[in-house]
Amino acid sequence: MFHIYCPHCAEYREEEEFHAAGQAHIARPLDPEACSDKEWGEYMFFRKNPRGIHHELWVHAAGCRKFFNITRDTQSYEIKEVYKIGEKPSVVAE
Amino acid sequence: MSDLNVMTAAEMAATKAAVMDQVPGPEIQGQSPLHHADLDSLAKVGPKQGGVHLREHKLLGHLTLRLNPENDDQLAAAERVLGVALPLQPLTSVESGSYSVRWMSPDEWLILVPGLEAFDVESKFRDEMGGHYSLVNSSGGSTVLELSGPDVVELLKRCTSIDLHPKLFPVGKVVSTVFAKSSAIIRRTGEHSFELVIRRSFSDYIWLWLQETSREFGLVVKA
Ligand SMILES: [Zn+2]
């Protein structure tokens, strides 16, 4: 079980209060009409699956119901940091 | 594009929402989602001694307010209506007379008022507050349980993973969390008393759960 710090509630809560919502920082193409099928397909469907540092979107579903980001090591499961939407991660893969 | 949070008085008046009085008058007898449990009769004939006491605060007015916490005009308007400033610290609550206000998220508060006052309070918000905000009367969606007694913390430990130690969960703290596989908004109202706001569709389940879970302590239903 993860013990996750919610940056909005400002305290740790059990994992059962949260849902993972996939990879973070996926920018929607500014002009979808101008996208090739490949570009649009990559935006819609293709996700990273790294061994190591991964930036993820989570939502505090049973709590404040806000989304935020987690940087997590997929190998050790260690949560490296938690940061709000719009902020940049300080822990990044080399 | 005009900024909804910086508006002239005329623009504010034009944004006034259509409001409808959803509160039936006192001549219509309301039924809480636990009406079928007949807690009043249980309070009369049930045990008078036990480690956990339960009382339903039914048919209160539940108002969900959402606004930008950086908008000082809206914060001031809320304070004029409620007689107390909105709690901006996460997981805190305030009371003002018969009103109580719970921080739910950085831009959301749950306000409980006496049932028959819900529309008056809502109307006051509409008069006082301008700009981009949301106020929803969600009274029918939930009910409120008061749990107290010497064993209430032991009972709650069996229902939720929240740490209830007084250092981490002082009087006035409020959390929205998983409760017995359902959800609840839990607020500490005293050393041995808590308030639970629960979903109406889960109220029967939680009532059954609380009877089962409090068996070892003894449950006293209060009117
Ligand atoms: Zn939260």
GROMACS .gro file of C-alpha atoms and ligand atoms in nm:
model
  318
    1MET     CA    1   0.000   0.000   0.000
    2PHE     CA    2   0.114   0.350  -0.074
    3HIS     CA    3   0.097   0.618   0.189
    4ILE     CA    4   0.040   0.925  -0.026
    5TYR     CA    5   0.082   1.290   0.065
    6CYS     CA    6  -0.200   1.498  -0.085
    7PRO     CA    7  -0.062   1.845  -0.161
    8HIS     CA    8  -0.411   1.995  -0.125
    9CYS     CA    9  -0.514   1.828   0.202
   10ALA     CA   10  -0.152   1.866   0.318
   11GLU     CA   11  -0.134   1.529   0.487
   12TYR     CA   12  -0.067   1.163   0.420
   13ARG     CA   13  -0.359   0.933   0.343
   14GLU     CA   14  -0.397   0.567   0.257
   15GLU     CA   15  -0.381   0.462  -0.106
   16GLU     CA   16  -0.746   0.350  -0.101
   17GLU     CA   17  -0.849   0.719  -0.105
   18PHE     CA   18  -0.667   0.779  -0.435
   19HIS     CA   19  -0.689   0.670  -0.796
   20ALA     CA   20  -0.404   0.671  -1.042
   21ALA     CA   21  -0.495   0.848  -1.365
   22GLY     CA   22  -0.201   0.756  -1.583
   23GLN     CA   23   0.099   0.939  -1.718
   24ALA     CA   24   0.132   1.307  -1.628
   25HIS     CA   25   0.222   1.604  -1.848
   26ILE     CA   26   0.049   1.487  -2.165
   27ALA     CA   27  -0.010   1.804  -2.362
   28ARG     CA   28  -0.312   1.808  -2.590
   29PRO     CA   29  -0.208   1.919  -2.940
   30LEU     CA   30  -0.293   2.287  -2.979
   31ASP     CA   31  -0.445   2.232  -3.321
   32PRO     CA   32  -0.592   1.879  -3.334
   33GLU     CA   33  -0.723   1.935  -3.688
   34ALA     CA   34  -0.367   1.984  -3.808
   35CYS     CA   35  -0.239   1.663  -3.650
   36SER     CA   36  -0.139   1.365  -3.860
   37ASP     CA   37  -0.300   1.035  -3.760
   38LYS     CA   38   0.034   0.934  -3.613
   39GLU     CA   39   0.060   1.248  -3.396
   40TRP     CA   40  -0.301   1.221  -3.277
   41GLY     CA   41  -0.268   0.848  -3.214
   42GLU     CA   42   0.045   0.902  -3.008
   43TYR     CA   43  -0.130   1.171  -2.803
   44MET     CA   44  -0.436   0.953  -2.748
   45PHE     CA   45  -0.297   0.608  -2.695
   46PHE     CA   46   0.078   0.581  -2.655
   47ARG     CA   47   0.222   0.602  -2.305
   48LYS     CA   48   0.562   0.565  -2.149
   49ASN     CA   49   0.640   0.252  -1.956
   50PRO     CA   50   0.975   0.334  -1.800
   51ARG     CA   51   1.176   0.131  -1.557
   52GLY     CA   52   1.259   0.395  -1.299
   53ILE     CA   53   1.138   0.753  -1.269
   54HIS     CA   54   0.781   0.804  -1.388
   55HIS     CA   55   0.559   1.114  -1.357
   56GLU     CA   56   0.200   1.019  -1.288
   57LEU     CA   57  -0.133   1.189  -1.247
   58TRP     CA   58  -0.331   1.092  -0.937
   59VAL     CA   59  -0.661   1.207  -0.795
   60HIS     CA   60  -0.758   1.222  -0.428
   61ALA     CA   61  -1.087   1.053  -0.511
   62ALA     CA   62  -1.232   1.000  -0.164
   63GLY     CA   63  -1.082   1.319  -0.020
   64CYS     CA   64  -1.059   1.662  -0.178
   65ARG     CA   65  -1.115   1.517  -0.530
   66LYS     CA   66  -0.828   1.723  -0.672
   67PHE     CA   67  -0.575   1.598  -0.924
   68PHE     CA   68  -0.201   1.626  -0.861
   69ASN     CA   69   0.123   1.471  -0.980
   70ILE     CA   70   0.345   1.206  -0.831
   71THR     CA   71   0.700   1.121  -0.934
   72ARG     CA   72   0.745   0.752  -0.863
   73ASP     CA   73   1.017   0.496  -0.918
   74THR     CA   74   0.846   0.209  -1.096
   75GLN     CA   75   1.122  -0.027  -0.990
   76SER     CA   76   1.126   0.039  -0.615
   77TYR     CA   77   0.773   0.186  -0.599
   78GLU     CA   78   0.922   0.473  -0.398
   79ILE     CA   79   0.731   0.799  -0.428
   80LYS     CA   80   1.002   1.058  -0.493
   81GLU     CA   81   0.785   1.368  -0.476
   82VAL     CA   82   0.434   1.504  -0.502
   83TYR     CA   83   0.356   1.831  -0.681
   84LYS     CA   84   0.053   2.024  -0.792
   85ILE     CA   85  -0.084   2.055  -1.143
   86GLY     CA   86   0.102   2.331  -1.325
   87GLU     CA   87   0.421   2.274  -1.126
   88LYS     CA   88   0.733   2.109  -1.263
   89PRO     CA   89   0.890   1.799  -1.111
   90SER     CA   90   1.227   1.846  -0.944
   91VAL     CA   91   1.315   1.477  -0.965
   92VAL     CA   92   1.361   1.369  -1.327
   93ALA     CA   93   1.523   1.074  -1.497
   94GLU     CA   94   1.885   1.124  -1.602
   95MET     CA   95  -1.262   3.780  -2.279
   96SER     CA   96  -1.391   3.941  -1.963
   97ASP     CA   97  -1.258   3.813  -1.636
   98LEU     CA   98  -1.550   3.668  -1.444
   99ASN     CA   99  -1.385   3.756  -1.119
  100VAL     CA  100  -1.352   4.127  -1.201
  101MET     CA  101  -1.701   4.250  -1.280
  102THR     CA  102  -1.899   4.568  -1.254
  103ALA     CA  103  -2.213   4.576  -1.039
  104ALA     CA  104  -2.427   4.560  -1.353
  105GLU     CA  105  -2.239   4.259  -1.487
  106MET     CA  106  -2.273   4.092  -1.150
  107ALA     CA  107  -2.648   4.149  -1.143
  108ALA     CA  108  -2.677   4.001  -1.490
  109THR     CA  109  -2.508   3.680  -1.376
  110LYS     CA  110  -2.762   3.620  -1.101
  111ALA     CA  111  -2.854   3.255  -1.110
  112ALA     CA  112  -3.209   3.128  -1.133
  113VAL     CA  113  -3.288   3.002  -0.785
  114MET     CA  114  -3.568   2.777  -0.678
  115ASP     CA  115  -3.693   2.712  -0.328
  116GLN     CA  116  -3.647   2.335  -0.295
  117VAL     CA  117  -3.738   2.338   0.073
  118PRO     CA  118  -4.091   2.223   0.145
  119GLY     CA  119  -4.267   2.420   0.416
  120PRO     CA  120  -4.291   2.301   0.776
  121GLU     CA  121  -4.644   2.172   0.704
  122ILE     CA  122  -4.496   1.890   0.495
  123GLN     CA  123  -4.336   1.618   0.702
  124GLY     CA  124  -3.992   1.537   0.565
  125GLN     CA  125  -3.847   1.189   0.573
  126SER     CA  126  -3.478   1.126   0.619
  127PRO     CA  127  -3.312   0.838   0.430
  128LEU     CA  128  -3.319   0.653   0.764
  129HIS     CA  129  -3.692   0.705   0.811
  130HIS     CA  130  -3.753   0.331   0.785
  131ALA     CA  131  -3.515   0.263   1.074
  132ASP     CA  132  -3.746   0.458   1.307
  133LEU     CA  133  -3.463   0.582   1.527
  134ASP     CA  134  -3.707   0.775   1.747
  135SER     CA  135  -3.876   0.452   1.858
  136LEU     CA  136  -3.541   0.278   1.903
  137ALA     CA  137  -3.432   0.566   2.124
  138LYS     CA  138  -3.736   0.508   2.346
  139VAL     CA  139  -3.725   0.129   2.375
  140GLY     CA  140  -3.356   0.051   2.308
  141PRO     CA  141  -3.062   0.026   2.549
  142LYS     CA  142  -2.981   0.334   2.755
  143GLN     CA  143  -2.623   0.229   2.837
  144GLY     CA  144  -2.345   0.159   2.592
  145GLY     CA  145  -2.008   0.266   2.459
  146VAL     CA  146  -2.135   0.428   2.141
  147HIS     CA  147  -2.419   0.677   2.107
  148LEU     CA  148  -2.581   0.754   1.774
  149ARG     CA  149  -2.813   1.037   1.684
  150GLU     CA  150  -2.929   1.141   1.340
  151HIS     CA  151  -2.942   1.510   1.259
  152LYS     CA  152  -3.190   1.477   0.981
  153LEU     CA  153  -3.325   1.713   0.719
  154LEU     CA  154  -3.057   1.979   0.759
  155GLY     CA  155  -2.981   2.219   0.477
  156HIS     CA  156  -2.664   2.111   0.295
  157LEU     CA  157  -2.509   2.375   0.070
  158THR     CA  158  -2.200   2.315  -0.141
  159LEU     CA  159  -2.016   2.639  -0.212
  160ARG     CA  160  -1.736   2.663  -0.466
  161LEU     CA  161  -1.537   2.976  -0.535
  162ASN     CA  162  -1.187   3.099  -0.600
  163PRO     CA  163  -1.020   3.134  -0.257
  164GLU     CA  164  -0.805   3.415  -0.395
  165ASN     CA  165  -1.109   3.631  -0.465
  166ASP     CA  166  -1.128   3.862  -0.162
  167ASP     CA  167  -1.466   4.006  -0.264
  168GLN     CA  168  -1.624   3.663  -0.266
  169LEU     CA  169  -1.461   3.564   0.063
  170ALA     CA  170  -1.598   3.885   0.217
  171ALA     CA  171  -1.944   3.816   0.075
  172ALA     CA  172  -1.941   3.465   0.221
  173GLU     CA  173  -1.843   3.608   0.558
  174ARG     CA  174  -2.132   3.858   0.543
  175VAL     CA  175  -2.379   3.574   0.477
  176LEU     CA  176  -2.241   3.323   0.727
  177GLY     CA  177  -2.123   3.557   1.001
  178VAL     CA  178  -1.785   3.385   0.993
  179ALA     CA  179  -1.500   3.365   0.743
  180LEU     CA  180  -1.471   3.053   0.527
  181PRO     CA  181  -1.202   2.823   0.667
  182LEU     CA  182  -0.909   2.841   0.423
  183GLN     CA  183  -0.680   2.605   0.612
  184PRO     CA  184  -0.711   2.251   0.474
  185LEU     CA  185  -0.921   2.010   0.681
  186THR     CA  186  -1.063   2.272   0.916
  187SER     CA  187  -1.416   2.379   0.999
  188VAL     CA  188  -1.587   2.670   1.168
  189GLU     CA  189  -1.923   2.724   1.334
  190SER     CA  190  -2.134   3.035   1.356
  191GLY     CA  191  -2.455   2.999   1.554
  192SER     CA  192  -2.660   2.729   1.385
  193TYR     CA  193  -2.436   2.732   1.074
  194SER     CA  194  -2.129   2.514   1.029
  195VAL     CA  195  -1.877   2.530   0.745
  196ARG     CA  196  -1.639   2.251   0.642
  197TRP     CA  197  -1.331   2.288   0.418
  198MET     CA  198  -1.374   2.019   0.152
  199SER     CA  199  -1.106   2.118  -0.097
  200PRO     CA  200  -0.912   2.437  -0.174
  201ASP     CA  201  -1.214   2.581  -0.356
  202GLU     CA  202  -1.505   2.397  -0.197
  203TRP     CA  203  -1.692   2.416   0.133
  204LEU     CA  204  -1.985   2.223   0.275
  205ILE     CA  205  -2.220   2.442   0.476
  206LEU     CA  206  -2.487   2.293   0.702
  207VAL     CA  207  -2.775   2.511   0.814
  208PRO     CA  208  -3.113   2.437   0.978
  209GLY     CA  209  -3.328   2.268   0.713
  210LEU     CA  210  -3.591   2.535   0.679
  211GLU     CA  211  -3.327   2.809   0.643
  212ALA     CA  212  -3.150   2.659   0.342
  213PHE     CA  213  -3.330   2.871   0.085
  214ASP     CA  214  -3.288   3.192   0.288
  215VAL     CA  215  -2.915   3.132   0.315
  216GLU     CA  216  -2.892   3.047  -0.055
  217SER     CA  217  -3.084   3.364  -0.145
  218LYS     CA  218  -2.851   3.573   0.070
  219PHE     CA  219  -2.554   3.432  -0.118
  220ARG     CA  220  -2.719   3.522  -0.448
  221ASP     CA  221  -2.773   3.878  -0.324
  222GLU     CA  222  -2.429   3.925  -0.170
  223MET     CA  223  -2.195   3.745  -0.406
  224GLY     CA  224  -2.103   3.825  -0.762
  225GLY     CA  225  -1.878   3.674  -1.021
  226HIS     CA  226  -1.795   3.317  -1.095
  227TYR     CA  227  -1.899   3.083  -0.814
  228SER     CA  228  -2.128   2.789  -0.754
  229LEU     CA  229  -2.375   2.723  -0.476
  230VAL     CA  230  -2.573   2.402  -0.485
  231ASN     CA  231  -2.839   2.287  -0.244
  232SER     CA  232  -2.748   1.922  -0.193
  233SER     CA  233  -2.968   1.869   0.113
  234GLY     CA  234  -3.146   1.567  -0.028
  235GLY     CA  235  -2.822   1.386  -0.108
  236SER     CA  236  -2.691   1.324   0.242
  237THR     CA  237  -2.779   1.289   0.603
  238VAL     CA  238  -2.584   1.357   0.921
  239LEU     CA  239  -2.504   1.117   1.204
  240GLU     CA  240  -2.363   1.219   1.539
  241LEU     CA  241  -2.152   0.946   1.697
  242SER     CA  242  -2.034   0.986   2.054
  243GLY     CA  243  -1.961   0.790   2.370
  244PRO     CA  244  -1.653   0.650   2.544
  245ASP     CA  245  -1.585   0.390   2.271
  246VAL     CA  246  -1.656   0.607   1.968
  247VAL     CA  247  -1.290   0.626   1.862
  248GLU     CA  248  -1.258   0.247   1.886
  249LEU     CA  249  -1.568   0.214   1.671
  250LEU     CA  250  -1.440   0.456   1.407
  251LYS     CA  251  -1.104   0.276   1.391
  252ARG     CA  252  -1.299  -0.023   1.263
  253CYS     CA  253  -1.456   0.189   0.988
  254THR     CA  254  -1.182   0.412   0.848
  255SER     CA  255  -0.806   0.425   0.803
  256ILE     CA  256  -0.788   0.787   0.923
  257ASP     CA  257  -0.566   0.839   1.229
  258LEU     CA  258  -0.798   0.968   1.502
  259HIS     CA  259  -0.537   1.045   1.766
  260PRO     CA  260  -0.630   1.384   1.917
  261LYS     CA  261  -0.287   1.523   1.817
  262LEU     CA  262  -0.353   1.444   1.452
  263PHE     CA  263  -0.730   1.477   1.461
  264PRO     CA  264  -0.822   1.764   1.693
  265VAL     CA  265  -1.170   1.902   1.756
  266GLY     CA  266  -1.285   2.090   1.446
  267LYS     CA  267  -1.082   1.887   1.197
  268VAL     CA  268  -1.279   1.754   0.903
  269VAL     CA  269  -1.182   1.487   0.649
  270SER     CA  270  -1.355   1.334   0.354
  271THR     CA  271  -1.257   0.971   0.339
  272VAL     CA  272  -1.338   0.607   0.283
  273PHE     CA  273  -1.574   0.482   0.550
  274ALA     CA  274  -1.678   0.117   0.571
  275LYS     CA  275  -1.621   0.083   0.193
  276SER     CA  276  -1.857   0.378   0.145
  277SER     CA  277  -1.753   0.737   0.204
  278ALA     CA  278  -1.812   0.992   0.477
  279ILE     CA  279  -1.716   1.341   0.577
  280ILE     CA  280  -1.595   1.301   0.934
  281ARG     CA  281  -1.565   1.597   1.169
  282ARG     CA  282  -1.454   1.586   1.529
  283THR     CA  283  -1.693   1.785   1.746
  284GLY     CA  284  -1.549   1.683   2.084
  285GLU     CA  285  -1.300   1.448   2.247
  286HIS     CA  286  -1.556   1.168   2.223
  287SER     CA  287  -1.794   1.297   1.960
  288PHE     CA  288  -1.787   1.302   1.582
  289GLU     CA  289  -2.016   1.413   1.304
  290LEU     CA  290  -2.055   1.204   0.990
  291VAL     CA  291  -2.204   1.336   0.669
  292ILE     CA  292  -2.302   1.028   0.470
  293ARG     CA  293  -2.460   0.970   0.130
  294ARG     CA  294  -2.833   0.910   0.138
  295SER     CA  295  -2.804   0.604  -0.087
  296PHE     CA  296  -2.552   0.451   0.155
  297SER     CA  297  -2.728   0.554   0.476
  298ASP     CA  298  -2.907   0.223   0.528
  299TYR     CA  299  -2.585   0.031   0.464
  300ILE     CA  300  -2.394   0.251   0.709
  301TRP     CA  301  -2.672   0.221   0.966
  302LEU     CA  302  -2.651  -0.160   0.940
  303TRP     CA  303  -2.270  -0.145   0.946
  304LEU     CA  304  -2.268   0.072   1.258
  305GLN     CA  305  -2.508  -0.162   1.440
  306GLU     CA  306  -2.286  -0.459   1.358
  307THR     CA  307  -1.958  -0.284   1.435
  308SER     CA  308  -2.075  -0.130   1.762
  309ARG     CA  309  -2.211  -0.458   1.897
  310GLU     CA  310  -1.908  -0.516   2.117
  311PHE     CA  311  -1.941  -0.170   2.273
  312GLY     CA  312  -2.319  -0.144   2.298
  313LEU     CA  313  -2.510   0.102   2.083
  314VAL     CA  314  -2.741   0.363   2.231
  315VAL     CA  315  -2.970   0.531   1.980
  316LYS     CA  316  -3.067   0.881   2.081
  317ALA     CA  317  -3.360   1.082   1.956
  318ZN      ZN  318  -0.663   1.581  -0.091
   0.00000   0.00000   0.00000
